[in-house]
Amino acid sequence: MSKIVILTGAGISAESGIETFRAETGLWAQHRVEDVATPEGFARDPALVVEFYNMRRQLAAEALPNAAHKALARLEEEHNGDVLVVTQNVDDLHERGGSKNLIHMHGALNSALCAVCQHRWDAPVTMQVGAACPSCGAQAARPDIVWFGEMPYQMDRIFDAISRADIFVAIGTSGNVYPAAGFVAEAARAGAQTLEINLERSAVGAQFDEAQLGPATQTVPAWVDSILRRD
Ligand code: BJW
Ligand code: ZN
């Protein structure tokens, strides 16, 4: 009855055609982080930020879950034990791939958030700057995304799951952004076996017990098969 916690990053959606952040031609090569992924950037130029997330919401809606997303859903369905996926991704490819026990720690493109009363609702594909909150009426709609300097979502639930995990796996994340990059250390301290699945070793790669390198659509289904064979 092993408990598995899986952290995913942009690399798991790369083969679905969604750009990663830190690749040479990735999102951060095309946009300044300070402009589009901080509360200060949003305060300075909300139209630019809303447009950046409208563009990404549209691309995510056109993308399809790949074999790696689907393999994690199969693991949740068939594993003799708990499986929790904690994703840093704001696309909805895990849920469309079939995952149910899922935390979006950096928010979600398909959600809107009221900056005044924290009410959440389904974001339209094209969000308007200064759209009214359906709950309090304030013209304070923003993308429901965790920007730099903001607290990622559901941290208590995540740390609780990591503290009880037997296996911790990080898939397709570069290990540059905290607190997610610190999860491997927490998991190791709690006695979990740790595995990194990535194209190349991440910035925190040395902290994992093991690495499996290659494209996620091949490595993730192979790893899931190995776990289910062992069950
Ligand atoms: C493949 C593949 C294939 C490719 N198959 N693999 C100093 C020390 C510690 C912390 C800090 C510090 N200074 C500042 C901080 C805090 C800060 C931080 O970490 N900064 C660092 C840059 C240093 N963190 C925060 O601010 C966080 N909040 C926080 O700490 O709250 C506490 C607090 C509150 C108040 C005051 C102070 C503290 C919030 C972080 C929010 C991150 N937001 C973003 C953007 C929003 C979401 C969005 O727009 O989508 O989230 S940044 C961006 O990076 C995005 C991602 O979720 C995140 C992680 O990126 P990811 O997924 O790892 O992507 P890449 O591109 O980096 O890597 C892709 C990987 O895939 C690579 O490894 C490839 O090899 C691999 N790959 N193809 C398999 N086919
Ligand atoms: Zn409101």
PDB file of C-alpha atoms and ligand atoms in Angstrom:
ATOM      1  CA  MET A   1       0.000   0.000   0.000  1.00  0.00           C
ATOM      2  CA  SER A   2       2.668   2.536  -0.972  1.00  0.00           C
ATOM      3  CA  LYS A   3       1.870   6.257  -1.019  1.00  0.00           C
ATOM      4  CA  ILE A   4       3.171   8.068  -4.088  1.00  0.00           C
ATOM      5  CA  VAL A   5       3.490  11.848  -4.456  1.00  0.00           C
ATOM      6  CA  ILE A   6       4.308  13.135  -7.947  1.00  0.00           C
ATOM      7  CA  LEU A   7       5.435  16.699  -8.668  1.00  0.00           C
ATOM      8  CA  THR A   8       5.094  17.745 -12.306  1.00  0.00           C
ATOM      9  CA  GLY A   9       6.423  20.733 -14.233  1.00  0.00           C
ATOM     10  CA  ALA A  10       6.316  22.176 -17.718  1.00  0.00           C
ATOM     11  CA  GLY A  11       8.317  19.266 -19.195  1.00  0.00           C
ATOM     12  CA  ILE A  12       5.370  16.876 -18.900  1.00  0.00           C
ATOM     13  CA  SER A  13       3.293  19.094 -21.218  1.00  0.00           C
ATOM     14  CA  ALA A  14       6.129  19.901 -23.652  1.00  0.00           C
ATOM     15  CA  GLU A  15       5.265  17.020 -26.003  1.00  0.00           C
ATOM     16  CA  SER A  16       1.657  18.253 -26.062  1.00  0.00           C
ATOM     17  CA  GLY A  17       3.043  21.395 -27.726  1.00  0.00           C
ATOM     18  CA  ILE A  18       3.020  23.675 -24.661  1.00  0.00           C
ATOM     19  CA  GLU A  19       6.224  25.670 -24.297  1.00  0.00           C
ATOM     20  CA  THR A  20       8.351  25.328 -21.169  1.00  0.00           C
ATOM     21  CA  PHE A  21       9.697  28.413 -19.376  1.00  0.00           C
ATOM     22  CA  ARG A  22      13.461  28.073 -19.247  1.00  0.00           C
ATOM     23  CA  ALA A  23      14.285  26.424 -22.583  1.00  0.00           C
ATOM     24  CA  GLU A  24      16.417  28.593 -24.902  1.00  0.00           C
ATOM     25  CA  THR A  25      13.331  29.588 -26.876  1.00  0.00           C
ATOM     26  CA  GLY A  26      10.922  29.133 -23.938  1.00  0.00           C
ATOM     27  CA  LEU A  27       8.403  31.575 -22.460  1.00  0.00           C
ATOM     28  CA  TRP A  28      10.983  33.446 -20.373  1.00  0.00           C
ATOM     29  CA  ALA A  29      13.065  34.086 -23.492  1.00  0.00           C
ATOM     30  CA  GLN A  30      10.072  35.837 -25.047  1.00  0.00           C
ATOM     31  CA  HIS A  31       8.606  37.682 -22.028  1.00  0.00           C
ATOM     32  CA  ARG A  32      10.185  39.380 -18.997  1.00  0.00           C
ATOM     33  CA  VAL A  33       9.226  37.468 -15.829  1.00  0.00           C
ATOM     34  CA  GLU A  34       8.928  40.741 -13.874  1.00  0.00           C
ATOM     35  CA  ASP A  35       6.402  42.052 -16.412  1.00  0.00           C
ATOM     36  CA  VAL A  36       4.078  39.047 -16.727  1.00  0.00           C
ATOM     37  CA  ALA A  37       4.504  36.879 -13.614  1.00  0.00           C
ATOM     38  CA  THR A  38       4.598  39.247 -10.637  1.00  0.00           C
ATOM     39  CA  PRO A  39       1.856  41.208  -8.810  1.00  0.00           C
ATOM     40  CA  GLU A  40       3.887  44.382  -9.486  1.00  0.00           C
ATOM     41  CA  GLY A  41       3.872  43.671 -13.241  1.00  0.00           C
ATOM     42  CA  PHE A  42       0.095  43.183 -13.134  1.00  0.00           C
ATOM     43  CA  ALA A  43      -0.370  46.466 -11.214  1.00  0.00           C
ATOM     44  CA  ARG A  44       1.787  48.320 -13.780  1.00  0.00           C
ATOM     45  CA  ASP A  45       0.245  46.900 -16.951  1.00  0.00           C
ATOM     46  CA  PRO A  46      -2.783  44.651 -16.375  1.00  0.00           C
ATOM     47  CA  ALA A  47      -3.590  44.552 -20.114  1.00  0.00           C
ATOM     48  CA  LEU A  48      -0.197  43.016 -20.947  1.00  0.00           C
ATOM     49  CA  VAL A  49      -0.564  40.359 -18.239  1.00  0.00           C
ATOM     50  CA  VAL A  50      -4.180  39.508 -19.112  1.00  0.00           C
ATOM     51  CA  GLU A  51      -3.137  39.208 -22.784  1.00  0.00           C
ATOM     52  CA  PHE A  52      -0.184  36.898 -21.870  1.00  0.00           C
ATOM     53  CA  TYR A  53      -2.535  34.530 -20.013  1.00  0.00           C
ATOM     54  CA  ASN A  54      -5.270  34.808 -22.692  1.00  0.00           C
ATOM     55  CA  MET A  55      -2.689  33.641 -25.258  1.00  0.00           C
ATOM     56  CA  ARG A  56      -1.603  30.737 -23.055  1.00  0.00           C
ATOM     57  CA  ARG A  57      -5.224  29.784 -22.177  1.00  0.00           C
ATOM     58  CA  GLN A  58      -5.996  29.560 -25.896  1.00  0.00           C
ATOM     59  CA  LEU A  59      -2.912  27.381 -26.595  1.00  0.00           C
ATOM     60  CA  ALA A  60      -3.686  25.097 -23.645  1.00  0.00           C
ATOM     61  CA  ALA A  61      -7.286  24.658 -24.844  1.00  0.00           C
ATOM     62  CA  GLU A  62      -5.971  23.493 -28.234  1.00  0.00           C
ATOM     63  CA  ALA A  63      -3.464  21.014 -26.691  1.00  0.00           C
ATOM     64  CA  LEU A  64      -4.212  17.384 -25.842  1.00  0.00           C
ATOM     65  CA  PRO A  65      -3.007  15.289 -22.907  1.00  0.00           C
ATOM     66  CA  ASN A  66      -0.104  13.040 -23.919  1.00  0.00           C
ATOM     67  CA  ALA A  67       0.965   9.532 -22.927  1.00  0.00           C
ATOM     68  CA  ALA A  68       2.667  10.803 -19.757  1.00  0.00           C
ATOM     69  CA  HIS A  69      -0.470  12.548 -18.424  1.00  0.00           C
ATOM     70  CA  LYS A  70      -2.526   9.455 -19.248  1.00  0.00           C
ATOM     71  CA  ALA A  71      -0.031   7.098 -17.587  1.00  0.00           C
ATOM     72  CA  LEU A  72      -0.288   9.059 -14.304  1.00  0.00           C
ATOM     73  CA  ALA A  73      -4.098   8.777 -14.448  1.00  0.00           C
ATOM     74  CA  ARG A  74      -3.759   5.027 -14.987  1.00  0.00           C
ATOM     75  CA  LEU A  75      -1.402   4.833 -11.998  1.00  0.00           C
ATOM     76  CA  GLU A  76      -3.991   6.591  -9.806  1.00  0.00           C
ATOM     77  CA  GLU A  77      -6.684   4.213 -11.048  1.00  0.00           C
ATOM     78  CA  GLU A  78      -4.725   0.955 -10.752  1.00  0.00           C
ATOM     79  CA  HIS A  79      -2.088   1.433  -8.021  1.00  0.00           C
ATOM     80  CA  ASN A  80      -2.607  -0.447  -4.798  1.00  0.00           C
ATOM     81  CA  GLY A  81      -2.140   2.707  -2.650  1.00  0.00           C
ATOM     82  CA  ASP A  82      -2.525   6.505  -2.734  1.00  0.00           C
ATOM     83  CA  VAL A  83      -1.380   8.639  -5.668  1.00  0.00           C
ATOM     84  CA  LEU A  84      -1.317  12.438  -5.462  1.00  0.00           C
ATOM     85  CA  VAL A  85      -0.223  14.601  -8.401  1.00  0.00           C
ATOM     86  CA  VAL A  86       0.995  18.083  -7.440  1.00  0.00           C
ATOM     87  CA  THR A  87       1.427  20.118 -10.595  1.00  0.00           C
ATOM     88  CA  GLN A  88       3.137  23.459 -11.087  1.00  0.00           C
ATOM     89  CA  ASN A  89       1.462  23.627 -14.496  1.00  0.00           C
ATOM     90  CA  VAL A  90      -1.459  25.942 -15.110  1.00  0.00           C
ATOM     91  CA  ASP A  91      -2.807  23.942 -18.077  1.00  0.00           C
ATOM     92  CA  ASP A  92      -5.549  21.352 -17.489  1.00  0.00           C
ATOM     93  CA  LEU A  93      -3.896  18.403 -19.255  1.00  0.00           C
ATOM     94  CA  HIS A  94      -3.673  16.286 -16.083  1.00  0.00           C
ATOM     95  CA  GLU A  95      -7.424  16.493 -15.450  1.00  0.00           C
ATOM     96  CA  ARG A  96      -8.218  15.971 -19.127  1.00  0.00           C
ATOM     97  CA  GLY A  97      -5.838  12.977 -19.047  1.00  0.00           C
ATOM     98  CA  GLY A  98      -7.924  11.500 -16.217  1.00  0.00           C
ATOM     99  CA  SER A  99      -6.112  12.454 -12.974  1.00  0.00           C
ATOM    100  CA  LYS A 100      -8.486  13.183 -10.089  1.00  0.00           C
ATOM    101  CA  ASN A 101      -6.329  13.507  -6.987  1.00  0.00           C
ATOM    102  CA  LEU A 102      -4.585  16.646  -8.241  1.00  0.00           C
ATOM    103  CA  ILE A 103      -3.344  19.931  -6.783  1.00  0.00           C
ATOM    104  CA  HIS A 104      -2.595  22.960  -8.990  1.00  0.00           C
ATOM    105  CA  MET A 105      -0.060  24.622  -6.689  1.00  0.00           C
ATOM    106  CA  HIS A 106       0.602  27.552  -9.108  1.00  0.00           C
ATOM    107  CA  GLY A 107      -3.054  28.086 -10.066  1.00  0.00           C
ATOM    108  CA  ALA A 108      -4.959  27.371 -13.260  1.00  0.00           C
ATOM    109  CA  LEU A 109      -5.517  29.141 -16.596  1.00  0.00           C
ATOM    110  CA  ASN A 110      -9.189  28.182 -16.644  1.00  0.00           C
ATOM    111  CA  SER A 111      -9.882  29.945 -13.350  1.00  0.00           C
ATOM    112  CA  ALA A 112     -10.392  33.658 -12.566  1.00  0.00           C
ATOM    113  CA  LEU A 113      -9.804  35.176  -9.132  1.00  0.00           C
ATOM    114  CA  CYS A 114     -11.228  38.331  -7.545  1.00  0.00           C
ATOM    115  CA  ALA A 115      -8.353  40.353  -6.060  1.00  0.00           C
ATOM    116  CA  VAL A 116     -10.807  41.937  -3.586  1.00  0.00           C
ATOM    117  CA  CYS A 117     -12.885  39.058  -2.144  1.00  0.00           C
ATOM    118  CA  GLN A 118     -10.884  35.999  -3.406  1.00  0.00           C
ATOM    119  CA  HIS A 119     -13.969  34.551  -5.109  1.00  0.00           C
ATOM    120  CA  ARG A 120     -13.091  32.132  -7.954  1.00  0.00           C
ATOM    121  CA  TRP A 121     -15.014  31.414 -11.143  1.00  0.00           C
ATOM    122  CA  ASP A 122     -14.446  29.825 -14.567  1.00  0.00           C
ATOM    123  CA  ALA A 123     -12.304  32.125 -16.696  1.00  0.00           C
ATOM    124  CA  PRO A 124     -13.597  32.844 -20.212  1.00  0.00           C
ATOM    125  CA  VAL A 125     -11.098  31.954 -22.966  1.00  0.00           C
ATOM    126  CA  THR A 126     -10.559  35.690 -23.452  1.00  0.00           C
ATOM    127  CA  MET A 127     -10.511  37.506 -20.105  1.00  0.00           C
ATOM    128  CA  GLN A 128     -11.175  41.259 -20.100  1.00  0.00           C
ATOM    129  CA  VAL A 129      -9.082  43.704 -18.098  1.00  0.00           C
ATOM    130  CA  GLY A 130     -11.078  44.997 -15.114  1.00  0.00           C
ATOM    131  CA  ALA A 131     -13.873  42.441 -15.520  1.00  0.00           C
ATOM    132  CA  ALA A 132     -16.383  42.501 -12.663  1.00  0.00           C
ATOM    133  CA  CYS A 133     -16.364  39.832  -9.957  1.00  0.00           C
ATOM    134  CA  PRO A 134     -19.656  37.888 -10.076  1.00  0.00           C
ATOM    135  CA  SER A 135     -19.714  37.739  -6.255  1.00  0.00           C
ATOM    136  CA  CYS A 136     -18.805  41.239  -4.950  1.00  0.00           C
ATOM    137  CA  GLY A 137     -19.011  43.279  -8.164  1.00  0.00           C
ATOM    138  CA  ALA A 138     -15.520  44.799  -7.823  1.00  0.00           C
ATOM    139  CA  GLN A 139     -13.773  45.335 -11.161  1.00  0.00           C
ATOM    140  CA  ALA A 140     -10.894  43.264  -9.886  1.00  0.00           C
ATOM    141  CA  ALA A 141     -10.746  40.031 -11.902  1.00  0.00           C
ATOM    142  CA  ARG A 142      -7.258  38.604 -12.370  1.00  0.00           C
ATOM    143  CA  PRO A 143      -5.877  35.322 -13.703  1.00  0.00           C
ATOM    144  CA  ASP A 144      -5.926  32.720 -10.897  1.00  0.00           C
ATOM    145  CA  ILE A 145      -2.162  32.220 -11.158  1.00  0.00           C
ATOM    146  CA  VAL A 146       0.478  32.196  -8.405  1.00  0.00           C
ATOM    147  CA  TRP A 147       3.024  34.857  -9.336  1.00  0.00           C
ATOM    148  CA  PHE A 148       6.500  35.343  -7.846  1.00  0.00           C
ATOM    149  CA  GLY A 149       6.252  36.533  -4.251  1.00  0.00           C
ATOM    150  CA  GLU A 150       2.772  35.002  -3.814  1.00  0.00           C
ATOM    151  CA  MET A 151       2.074  31.930  -1.695  1.00  0.00           C
ATOM    152  CA  PRO A 152       1.504  28.739  -3.727  1.00  0.00           C
ATOM    153  CA  TYR A 153      -1.813  27.005  -3.074  1.00  0.00           C
ATOM    154  CA  GLN A 154      -2.555  24.127  -0.672  1.00  0.00           C
ATOM    155  CA  MET A 155       0.921  24.012   0.853  1.00  0.00           C
ATOM    156  CA  ASP A 156      -0.325  22.385   4.095  1.00  0.00           C
ATOM    157  CA  ARG A 157      -1.939  19.542   2.174  1.00  0.00           C
ATOM    158  CA  ILE A 158       1.187  19.102  -0.005  1.00  0.00           C
ATOM    159  CA  PHE A 159       3.654  18.993   2.899  1.00  0.00           C
ATOM    160  CA  ASP A 160       1.373  16.632   4.790  1.00  0.00           C
ATOM    161  CA  ALA A 161       1.287  14.228   1.804  1.00  0.00           C
ATOM    162  CA  ILE A 162       5.070  14.471   1.329  1.00  0.00           C
ATOM    163  CA  SER A 163       5.683  13.721   5.004  1.00  0.00           C
ATOM    164  CA  ARG A 164       3.733  10.443   4.609  1.00  0.00           C
ATOM    165  CA  ALA A 165       5.026   9.492   1.120  1.00  0.00           C
ATOM    166  CA  ASP A 166       6.877   6.253   0.408  1.00  0.00           C
ATOM    167  CA  ILE A 167       7.842   7.390  -3.087  1.00  0.00           C
ATOM    168  CA  PHE A 168       8.379  10.955  -4.346  1.00  0.00           C
ATOM    169  CA  VAL A 169       8.799  11.548  -8.073  1.00  0.00           C
ATOM    170  CA  ALA A 170       9.506  14.847  -9.868  1.00  0.00           C
ATOM    171  CA  ILE A 171       8.711  14.902 -13.579  1.00  0.00           C
ATOM    172  CA  GLY A 172       9.779  17.578 -16.097  1.00  0.00           C
ATOM    173  CA  THR A 173      10.676  20.381 -13.714  1.00  0.00           C
ATOM    174  CA  SER A 174      13.956  22.311 -13.718  1.00  0.00           C
ATOM    175  CA  GLY A 175      14.197  22.696  -9.923  1.00  0.00           C
ATOM    176  CA  ASN A 176      14.649  26.463 -10.112  1.00  0.00           C
ATOM    177  CA  VAL A 177      11.470  27.649  -8.403  1.00  0.00           C
ATOM    178  CA  TYR A 178      10.778  27.281  -4.674  1.00  0.00           C
ATOM    179  CA  PRO A 179       9.032  25.972  -2.669  1.00  0.00           C
ATOM    180  CA  ALA A 180       8.496  23.147  -5.257  1.00  0.00           C
ATOM    181  CA  ALA A 181      12.269  22.702  -5.738  1.00  0.00           C
ATOM    182  CA  GLY A 182      12.534  21.976  -2.004  1.00  0.00           C
ATOM    183  CA  PHE A 183      10.039  19.094  -1.997  1.00  0.00           C
ATOM    184  CA  VAL A 184      12.710  16.470  -2.766  1.00  0.00           C
ATOM    185  CA  ALA A 185      14.653  17.447   0.365  1.00  0.00           C
ATOM    186  CA  GLU A 186      11.459  17.240   2.458  1.00  0.00           C
ATOM    187  CA  ALA A 187      10.588  13.848   0.979  1.00  0.00           C
ATOM    188  CA  ALA A 188      14.092  12.477   1.579  1.00  0.00           C
ATOM    189  CA  ARG A 189      13.994  13.741   5.179  1.00  0.00           C
ATOM    190  CA  ALA A 190      10.668  11.949   5.645  1.00  0.00           C
ATOM    191  CA  GLY A 191      12.243   8.700   4.398  1.00  0.00           C
ATOM    192  CA  ALA A 192      10.697   8.501   0.924  1.00  0.00           C
ATOM    193  CA  GLN A 193      12.471   6.976  -2.043  1.00  0.00           C
ATOM    194  CA  THR A 194      13.057   9.812  -4.552  1.00  0.00           C
ATOM    195  CA  LEU A 195      13.152   9.679  -8.348  1.00  0.00           C
ATOM    196  CA  GLU A 196      13.659  12.369 -10.958  1.00  0.00           C
ATOM    197  CA  ILE A 197      12.226  11.879 -14.454  1.00  0.00           C
ATOM    198  CA  ASN A 198      13.449  14.533 -16.889  1.00  0.00           C
ATOM    199  CA  LEU A 199      15.220  15.109 -20.197  1.00  0.00           C
ATOM    200  CA  GLU A 200      18.308  16.125 -18.213  1.00  0.00           C
ATOM    201  CA  ARG A 201      19.261  16.433 -14.546  1.00  0.00           C
ATOM    202  CA  SER A 202      17.588  19.410 -12.829  1.00  0.00           C
ATOM    203  CA  ALA A 203      19.148  22.045 -10.581  1.00  0.00           C
ATOM    204  CA  VAL A 204      18.344  19.849  -7.553  1.00  0.00           C
ATOM    205  CA  GLY A 205      19.065  16.552  -9.363  1.00  0.00           C
ATOM    206  CA  ALA A 206      21.846  15.533  -6.961  1.00  0.00           C
ATOM    207  CA  GLN A 207      19.278  15.291  -4.144  1.00  0.00           C
ATOM    208  CA  PHE A 208      17.339  12.415  -5.761  1.00  0.00           C
ATOM    209  CA  ASP A 209      18.140   8.738  -5.135  1.00  0.00           C
ATOM    210  CA  GLU A 210      17.673   7.944  -8.812  1.00  0.00           C
ATOM    211  CA  ALA A 211      17.096   9.537 -12.243  1.00  0.00           C
ATOM    212  CA  GLN A 212      15.429   8.299 -15.409  1.00  0.00           C
ATOM    213  CA  LEU A 213      16.329  10.529 -18.352  1.00  0.00           C
ATOM    214  CA  GLY A 214      14.360  10.833 -21.596  1.00  0.00           C
ATOM    215  CA  PRO A 215      11.172  12.334 -23.031  1.00  0.00           C
ATOM    216  CA  ALA A 216       8.237  12.133 -20.605  1.00  0.00           C
ATOM    217  CA  THR A 217       5.945  10.346 -23.102  1.00  0.00           C
ATOM    218  CA  GLN A 218       8.362   7.394 -22.988  1.00  0.00           C
ATOM    219  CA  THR A 219       9.843   7.498 -19.480  1.00  0.00           C
ATOM    220  CA  VAL A 220       6.611   8.089 -17.535  1.00  0.00           C
ATOM    221  CA  PRO A 221       4.567   5.185 -19.021  1.00  0.00           C
ATOM    222  CA  ALA A 222       7.608   2.904 -18.520  1.00  0.00           C
ATOM    223  CA  TRP A 223       7.941   3.960 -14.865  1.00  0.00           C
ATOM    224  CA  VAL A 224       4.180   3.524 -14.261  1.00  0.00           C
ATOM    225  CA  ASP A 225       4.357   0.027 -15.779  1.00  0.00           C
ATOM    226  CA  SER A 226       7.215  -0.858 -13.423  1.00  0.00           C
ATOM    227  CA  ILE A 227       5.244   0.302 -10.356  1.00  0.00           C
ATOM    228  CA  LEU A 228       2.074  -1.553 -11.394  1.00  0.00           C
ATOM    229  CA  ARG A 229       4.076  -4.726 -12.091  1.00  0.00           C
ATOM    230  CA  ARG A 230       5.482  -4.542  -8.544  1.00  0.00           C
ATOM    231  CA  ASP A 231       2.030  -4.035  -6.899  1.00  0.00           C
TER     232      ASP A 231
HETATM  233  C1  BJW B   1      11.177  17.613 -20.284  1.00  0.00           C
HETATM  234  C2  BJW B   1      10.712  17.556 -21.575  1.00  0.00           C
HETATM  235  C3  BJW B   1      10.175  16.348 -21.977  1.00  0.00           C
HETATM  236  C4  BJW B   1      11.456  19.522 -21.300  1.00  0.00           C
HETATM  237  N1  BJW B   1      10.133  15.320 -21.122  1.00  0.00           N
HETATM  238  N2  BJW B   1      11.117  16.592 -19.451  1.00  0.00           N
HETATM  239  C5  BJW B   1      15.750  32.364  -3.147  1.00  0.00           C
HETATM  240  C6  BJW B   1      15.738  31.086  -2.603  1.00  0.00           C
HETATM  241  C7  BJW B   1      14.548  30.383  -2.471  1.00  0.00           C
HETATM  242  C8  BJW B   1      13.349  30.933  -2.885  1.00  0.00           C
HETATM  243  C9  BJW B   1      13.360  32.188  -3.432  1.00  0.00           C
HETATM  244  C10 BJW B   1      14.546  32.903  -3.544  1.00  0.00           C
HETATM  245  N3  BJW B   1      14.267  34.099  -4.107  1.00  0.00           N
HETATM  246  C11 BJW B   1      12.937  34.157  -4.364  1.00  0.00           C
HETATM  247  C12 BJW B   1      12.380  33.005  -3.955  1.00  0.00           C
HETATM  248  C13 BJW B   1      10.959  32.632  -4.074  1.00  0.00           C
HETATM  249  C14 BJW B   1      10.505  32.416  -5.491  1.00  0.00           C
HETATM  250  C15 BJW B   1      11.539  31.623  -6.258  1.00  0.00           C
HETATM  251  O1  BJW B   1      11.612  30.421  -6.196  1.00  0.00           O
HETATM  252  N4  BJW B   1      12.360  32.278  -7.049  1.00  0.00           N
HETATM  253  C16 BJW B   1      13.414  31.567  -7.782  1.00  0.00           C
HETATM  254  C17 BJW B   1      13.424  32.033  -9.211  1.00  0.00           C
HETATM  255  C18 BJW B   1      14.704  31.714  -7.036  1.00  0.00           C
HETATM  256  N5  BJW B   1       9.272  31.676  -5.376  1.00  0.00           N
HETATM  257  C19 BJW B   1       8.092  32.272  -5.201  1.00  0.00           C
HETATM  258  O2  BJW B   1       7.974  33.495  -5.192  1.00  0.00           O
HETATM  259  C20 BJW B   1       6.904  31.369  -4.960  1.00  0.00           C
HETATM  260  N6  BJW B   1       6.230  31.781  -3.797  1.00  0.00           N
HETATM  261  C21 BJW B   1       6.790  31.734  -2.581  1.00  0.00           C
HETATM  262  O3  BJW B   1       7.925  31.389  -2.395  1.00  0.00           O
HETATM  263  O4  BJW B   1       5.918  32.078  -1.575  1.00  0.00           O
HETATM  264  C22 BJW B   1       6.441  32.260  -0.276  1.00  0.00           C
HETATM  265  C23 BJW B   1       6.645  33.748  -0.106  1.00  0.00           C
HETATM  266  C24 BJW B   1       5.544  34.569  -0.139  1.00  0.00           C
HETATM  267  C25 BJW B   1       5.729  35.938   0.035  1.00  0.00           C
HETATM  268  C26 BJW B   1       7.012  36.452   0.195  1.00  0.00           C
HETATM  269  C27 BJW B   1       8.101  35.597   0.180  1.00  0.00           C
HETATM  270  C28 BJW B   1       7.906  34.236   0.027  1.00  0.00           C
HETATM  271  C29 BJW B   1       5.917  31.480  -6.104  1.00  0.00           C
HETATM  272  C30 BJW B   1       6.458  30.900  -7.350  1.00  0.00           C
HETATM  273  C31 BJW B   1       5.474  31.094  -8.478  1.00  0.00           C
HETATM  274  C32 BJW B   1       6.015  30.534  -9.778  1.00  0.00           C
HETATM  275  N7  BJW B   1       5.288  31.037 -10.818  1.00  0.00           N
HETATM  276  C33 BJW B   1       5.590  30.589 -12.199  1.00  0.00           C
HETATM  277  C34 BJW B   1       4.742  31.455 -13.170  1.00  0.00           C
HETATM  278  C35 BJW B   1       3.283  31.384 -12.863  1.00  0.00           C
HETATM  279  C36 BJW B   1       2.621  30.199 -13.538  1.00  0.00           C
HETATM  280  C37 BJW B   1       2.549  30.349 -15.031  1.00  0.00           C
HETATM  281  O5  BJW B   1       2.493  31.475 -15.543  1.00  0.00           O
HETATM  282  O6  BJW B   1       2.519  29.317 -15.699  1.00  0.00           O
HETATM  283  O7  BJW B   1       5.334  29.194 -12.340  1.00  0.00           O
HETATM  284  S1  BJW B   1       7.300  30.733 -12.656  1.00  0.00           S
HETATM  285  C38 BJW B   1       7.324  29.311 -13.675  1.00  0.00           C
HETATM  286  O8  BJW B   1       8.311  28.420 -13.137  1.00  0.00           O
HETATM  287  C39 BJW B   1       5.954  28.632 -13.516  1.00  0.00           C
HETATM  288  C40 BJW B   1       6.355  27.208 -13.323  1.00  0.00           C
HETATM  289  O9  BJW B   1       5.319  26.504 -12.656  1.00  0.00           O
HETATM  290  C41 BJW B   1       7.631  27.300 -12.542  1.00  0.00           C
HETATM  291  C42 BJW B   1       8.496  26.067 -12.632  1.00  0.00           C
HETATM  292  O10 BJW B   1       8.956  25.860 -13.933  1.00  0.00           O
HETATM  293  P1  BJW B   1       9.156  24.370 -14.492  1.00  0.00           P
HETATM  294  O11 BJW B   1       7.862  23.693 -14.547  1.00  0.00           O
HETATM  295  O12 BJW B   1      10.229  23.713 -13.727  1.00  0.00           O
HETATM  296  O13 BJW B   1       9.584  24.683 -16.007  1.00  0.00           O
HETATM  297  P2  BJW B   1      11.045  24.920 -16.635  1.00  0.00           P
HETATM  298  O14 BJW B   1      10.850  25.518 -17.973  1.00  0.00           O
HETATM  299  O15 BJW B   1      11.916  25.656 -15.698  1.00  0.00           O
HETATM  300  O16 BJW B   1      11.662  23.461 -16.767  1.00  0.00           O
HETATM  301  C43 BJW B   1      11.136  22.504 -17.659  1.00  0.00           C
HETATM  302  C44 BJW B   1      11.823  21.175 -17.398  1.00  0.00           C
HETATM  303  O17 BJW B   1      11.236  20.196 -18.225  1.00  0.00           O
HETATM  304  C45 BJW B   1      13.319  21.178 -17.701  1.00  0.00           C
HETATM  305  O18 BJW B   1      14.004  20.560 -16.617  1.00  0.00           O
HETATM  306  C46 BJW B   1      13.444  20.319 -18.966  1.00  0.00           C
HETATM  307  O19 BJW B   1      14.641  19.532 -18.986  1.00  0.00           O
HETATM  308  C47 BJW B   1      12.247  19.415 -18.828  1.00  0.00           C
HETATM  309  N8  BJW B   1      11.707  18.940 -20.088  1.00  0.00           N
HETATM  310  N9  BJW B   1      10.972  18.815 -22.183  1.00  0.00           N
HETATM  311  C48 BJW B   1      10.655  15.512 -19.871  1.00  0.00           C
HETATM  312  N10 BJW B   1       9.726  16.200 -23.248  1.00  0.00           N
HETATM  313 ZN    ZN B   2     -15.048  39.775  -5.513  1.00  0.00          ZN
END
